[in-house]
Short mmCIF file of C-alpha atoms in Angstrom, two decimals:
data_model
loop_
_atom_site.label_atom_id
_atom_site.label_comp_id
_atom_site.label_asym_id
_atom_site.label_seq_id
_atom_site.Cartn_x
_atom_site.Cartn_y
_atom_site.Cartn_z
CA GLU A 158 -39.00 0.83 -20.01
CA LEU A 159 -37.84 2.91 -22.94
CA LYS A 160 -34.92 1.47 -24.87
CA VAL A 161 -33.00 3.20 -27.61
CA GLU A 162 -30.80 1.21 -29.96
CA GLN A 163 -28.42 2.49 -32.58
CA ASN A 164 -26.72 0.67 -35.38
CA PRO A 165 -24.10 0.33 -36.39
CA LEU A 166 -22.04 0.96 -33.26
CA PHE A 167 -18.86 1.41 -35.25
CA LEU A 168 -18.58 2.77 -38.74
CA SER A 169 -15.45 3.19 -40.78
CA MET A 170 -16.06 5.14 -43.96
CA GLN A 171 -14.04 6.41 -46.83
CA GLU A 172 -14.19 10.06 -47.66
CA GLY A 173 -16.80 10.82 -50.28
CA LYS A 174 -19.05 7.88 -49.41
CA ASN A 175 -22.61 7.95 -48.11
CA TYR A 176 -23.97 6.07 -45.14
CA THR A 177 -26.90 5.96 -42.72
CA ILE A 178 -27.02 5.51 -38.96
CA TYR A 179 -30.22 4.03 -37.57
CA CYS A 180 -31.90 4.74 -34.24
CA ASN A 181 -34.75 2.55 -33.04
CA TYR A 182 -36.71 3.11 -29.87
CA SER A 183 -39.18 0.96 -28.02
CA THR A 184 -42.06 3.18 -26.88
CA THR A 185 -44.07 6.00 -28.35
CA SER A 186 -42.31 9.36 -28.50
CA ASP A 187 -42.25 12.23 -30.94
CA ARG A 188 -39.18 14.01 -29.66
CA LEU A 189 -35.88 12.73 -30.88
CA TYR A 190 -32.47 14.33 -30.69
CA TRP A 191 -29.17 13.79 -32.46
CA TYR A 192 -25.89 14.81 -30.88
CA ARG A 193 -22.24 14.72 -31.81
CA GLN A 194 -19.48 14.08 -29.29
CA ASP A 195 -15.79 14.58 -29.95
CA PRO A 196 -13.26 12.74 -27.75
CA GLY A 197 -13.02 14.26 -24.29
CA LYS A 198 -15.79 16.75 -25.01
CA SER A 199 -19.44 17.17 -24.12
CA LEU A 200 -22.37 16.94 -26.53
CA GLU A 201 -23.02 19.19 -29.49
CA SER A 202 -26.64 19.40 -30.58
CA LEU A 203 -27.19 18.49 -34.23
CA PHE A 204 -30.92 18.07 -34.74
CA VAL A 205 -34.17 18.17 -32.82
CA LEU A 206 -37.01 16.24 -34.46
CA LEU A 207 -40.42 16.98 -33.02
CA SER A 208 -43.00 15.29 -35.22
CA ASN A 209 -43.64 12.35 -37.48
CA GLY A 210 -42.10 12.89 -40.87
CA ALA A 211 -39.74 15.62 -39.67
CA VAL A 212 -36.65 15.99 -41.81
CA LYS A 213 -33.78 18.35 -41.07
CA GLN A 214 -30.54 18.94 -42.92
CA GLU A 215 -27.34 20.70 -42.03
CA GLY A 216 -24.41 20.46 -44.38
CA ARG A 217 -23.61 16.81 -45.09
CA LEU A 218 -25.96 15.50 -42.40
CA MET A 219 -29.68 14.87 -42.72
CA ALA A 220 -31.93 13.47 -40.02
CA SER A 221 -35.46 12.11 -40.27
CA LEU A 222 -38.07 10.75 -37.91
CA ASP A 223 -40.76 8.12 -38.43
CA THR A 224 -42.73 7.92 -35.18
CA LYS A 225 -44.94 5.11 -36.42
CA ALA A 226 -41.95 2.90 -37.09
CA ARG A 227 -40.17 4.32 -34.01
CA LEU A 228 -37.17 4.96 -36.18
CA SER A 229 -34.88 7.87 -36.86
CA THR A 230 -32.05 7.98 -39.36
CA LEU A 231 -28.98 10.15 -39.67
CA HIS A 232 -27.73 10.17 -43.24
CA ILE A 233 -24.21 11.21 -44.09
CA THR A 234 -23.54 12.45 -47.61
CA ALA A 235 -20.05 12.53 -49.12
CA ALA A 236 -18.30 12.05 -45.81
CA VAL A 237 -15.26 14.12 -44.90
CA HIS A 238 -12.66 13.53 -42.19
CA ASP A 239 -14.08 16.33 -40.02
CA LEU A 240 -17.21 14.26 -39.47
CA SER A 241 -15.23 11.69 -37.47
CA ALA A 242 -16.86 11.62 -34.00
CA THR A 243 -19.36 9.65 -31.96
CA TYR A 244 -23.01 10.28 -32.79
CA PHE A 245 -25.81 9.73 -30.30
CA CYS A 246 -29.54 9.69 -30.72
CA ALA A 247 -31.71 10.33 -27.67
CA VAL A 248 -35.42 10.08 -27.04
CA ASP A 249 -37.32 12.31 -24.66
CA HIS A 250 -39.15 10.07 -22.22
CA ASN A 251 -42.68 11.35 -21.69
CA GLN A 252 -41.69 14.76 -23.11
CA GLY A 253 -40.54 15.76 -19.65
CA GLY A 254 -36.96 16.29 -20.70
CA LYS A 255 -35.49 13.01 -19.50
CA LEU A 256 -33.36 11.83 -22.39
CA ILE A 257 -32.65 8.17 -22.93
CA PHE A 258 -29.60 7.76 -25.13
CA GLY A 259 -28.66 5.17 -27.68
CA GLN A 260 -25.31 3.41 -27.38
CA GLY A 261 -23.64 5.81 -29.78
CA THR A 262 -22.10 5.24 -33.21
CA GLU A 263 -18.38 5.80 -33.46
CA LEU A 264 -17.72 7.15 -36.93
CA SER A 265 -14.27 7.18 -38.48
CA VAL A 266 -13.84 8.78 -41.90
CA LYS A 267 -10.62 7.83 -43.63
CA PRO A 268 -9.02 9.44 -46.69
CA GLY D 206 -28.00 30.43 -27.99
CA ALA D 207 -28.42 29.16 -24.47
CA VAL D 208 -25.25 28.44 -22.50
CA VAL D 209 -24.71 26.01 -19.67
CA SER D 210 -21.48 26.01 -17.69
CA GLN D 211 -19.98 23.48 -15.33
CA HIS D 212 -17.34 23.91 -12.69
CA PRO D 213 -14.83 22.48 -12.25
CA SER D 214 -13.99 21.04 -15.64
CA ARG D 215 -11.59 18.55 -14.12
CA VAL D 216 -11.04 17.39 -10.56
CA ILE D 217 -8.80 14.83 -8.93
CA CYS D 218 -9.58 13.80 -5.37
CA LYS D 219 -8.57 11.15 -2.90
CA SER D 220 -10.76 8.22 -2.02
CA GLY D 221 -13.14 9.04 0.81
CA THR D 222 -13.42 12.75 0.14
CA SER D 223 -16.42 14.63 -1.27
CA VAL D 224 -16.54 16.62 -4.47
CA LYS D 225 -19.07 19.27 -5.52
CA ILE D 226 -19.83 19.99 -9.17
CA GLU D 227 -21.77 23.08 -10.20
CA CYS D 228 -24.03 23.43 -13.21
CA ARG D 229 -25.22 26.90 -14.21
CA SER D 230 -27.53 28.12 -16.92
CA LEU D 231 -25.93 31.43 -17.85
CA ASP D 232 -28.56 33.19 -19.92
CA PHE D 233 -31.85 31.52 -19.09
CA GLN D 234 -33.75 30.16 -16.13
CA ALA D 235 -34.07 26.41 -15.85
CA THR D 236 -36.59 24.90 -13.51
CA THR D 237 -35.36 21.46 -14.52
CA MET D 238 -31.80 20.25 -14.92
CA PHE D 239 -30.49 16.78 -15.46
CA TRP D 240 -27.31 14.99 -14.41
CA TYR D 241 -25.70 12.32 -16.56
CA ARG D 242 -22.66 10.11 -16.11
CA GLN D 243 -20.54 8.73 -18.90
CA PHE D 244 -17.88 6.05 -18.55
CA PRO D 245 -15.17 5.75 -21.22
CA LYS D 246 -16.43 4.46 -24.55
CA GLN D 247 -19.98 4.26 -23.22
CA SER D 248 -23.18 6.21 -23.63
CA LEU D 249 -24.65 8.78 -21.29
CA MET D 250 -26.66 7.42 -18.40
CA LEU D 251 -29.22 9.63 -16.71
CA MET D 252 -28.56 9.82 -12.98
CA ALA D 253 -31.22 12.21 -11.73
CA THR D 254 -33.61 15.02 -12.50
CA SER D 255 -32.98 18.19 -10.54
CA ASN D 256 -36.02 20.37 -9.87
CA GLU D 257 -35.75 23.89 -8.52
CA GLY D 258 -37.21 24.12 -5.06
CA SER D 259 -37.89 20.43 -4.61
CA LYS D 260 -36.09 17.15 -4.11
CA ALA D 261 -34.29 15.54 -6.99
CA THR D 262 -35.69 12.46 -8.67
CA TYR D 263 -33.12 9.69 -8.96
CA GLU D 264 -33.00 6.95 -11.55
CA GLN D 265 -33.11 3.35 -10.48
CA GLY D 266 -29.80 2.15 -9.14
CA VAL D 267 -28.43 5.62 -8.34
CA GLU D 268 -27.73 6.11 -4.63
CA LYS D 269 -29.32 9.35 -3.52
CA ASP D 270 -27.23 9.50 -0.36
CA LYS D 271 -24.05 9.24 -2.36
CA PHE D 272 -24.95 11.65 -5.13
CA LEU D 273 -26.49 14.67 -3.45
CA ILE D 274 -28.28 17.08 -5.74
CA ASN D 275 -29.36 20.59 -4.79
CA HIS D 276 -31.20 22.91 -7.16
CA ALA D 277 -31.07 26.06 -5.09
CA SER D 278 -32.02 28.58 -7.76
CA LEU D 279 -33.35 28.77 -11.29
CA THR D 280 -29.83 28.94 -12.66
CA LEU D 281 -27.82 26.61 -10.43
CA SER D 282 -27.82 22.91 -9.68
CA THR D 283 -25.07 21.16 -7.76
CA LEU D 284 -24.04 17.51 -7.62
CA THR D 285 -22.00 16.39 -4.64
CA VAL D 286 -20.29 13.03 -4.82
CA THR D 287 -19.88 12.00 -1.20
CA SER D 288 -17.18 9.63 0.04
CA ALA D 289 -15.90 9.20 -3.48
CA HIS D 290 -14.27 5.94 -4.54
CA PRO D 291 -12.25 5.06 -7.64
CA GLU D 292 -15.34 3.49 -9.26
CA ASP D 293 -16.98 6.95 -9.17
CA SER D 294 -14.34 8.20 -11.60
CA SER D 295 -16.28 9.27 -14.65
CA PHE D 296 -17.35 12.16 -16.89
CA TYR D 297 -20.31 13.98 -15.35
CA ILE D 298 -22.45 16.11 -17.66
CA CYS D 299 -25.39 18.30 -16.75
CA SER D 300 -28.10 19.65 -18.99
CA ALA D 301 -30.72 22.34 -18.59
CA LYS D 302 -34.13 22.20 -20.20
CA ARG D 303 -35.76 25.13 -21.94
CA ASP D 304 -38.95 24.37 -23.82
CA TYR D 305 -38.19 21.25 -25.86
CA GLU D 306 -34.47 21.91 -26.06
CA GLN D 307 -31.75 20.44 -23.88
CA TYR D 308 -28.56 22.44 -23.40
CA PHE D 309 -25.57 20.48 -22.19
CA GLY D 310 -22.72 21.69 -20.06
CA PRO D 311 -19.09 21.02 -21.05
CA GLY D 312 -18.75 18.22 -18.51
CA THR D 313 -16.64 17.54 -15.43
CA ARG D 314 -14.05 14.81 -15.45
CA LEU D 315 -13.71 13.29 -11.98
CA THR D 316 -10.76 11.10 -11.09
CA VAL D 317 -10.71 9.47 -7.66
CA THR D 318 -7.31 8.12 -6.59
#
């Protein structure tokens, strides 16, 4: 059974600081997704990582994938308040489209 | 970009009644759609895989007779919650698959009183 674990689950940051969210998964997969969810809203796609060593960046967020270690990271650079949200990683089970989600990381960026 | 809609966005119903939620892919055809449920402060849990023209595949622990899924066309999947109870109150989100991408609908918040 595929399990996806994120840490930390809660993250309170000061504006301007850097931090990393980790996503570990239990079985082989080379499709990993990062999403953002604002309160009361659905998911917003951030990154799709499709191969070992993939690195993608958008603004203050950068995601990477190490399929051998079964680990993905979401790095936040110089956080701003607008980044406050819950971030989910998800792994595509058997590349058939079934996504197994991590628990989510609730990020709060304070002035 | 691909767009997925859901209707209704919010519904309140009485215990024992049935509720139908629609998921549409607006600008692409989706042979496979997925239904997720999310309780407050929790992650998304996959309920079932909806395949056009065939029966849905349900995840372990999801009652197929309670959560009826119909994928009648390449752009529409419906989820019917039958005989709803307060414990079915949740945020239901669908997604449609195109290549390796997943496109999520805006969600339907169901409250059963």
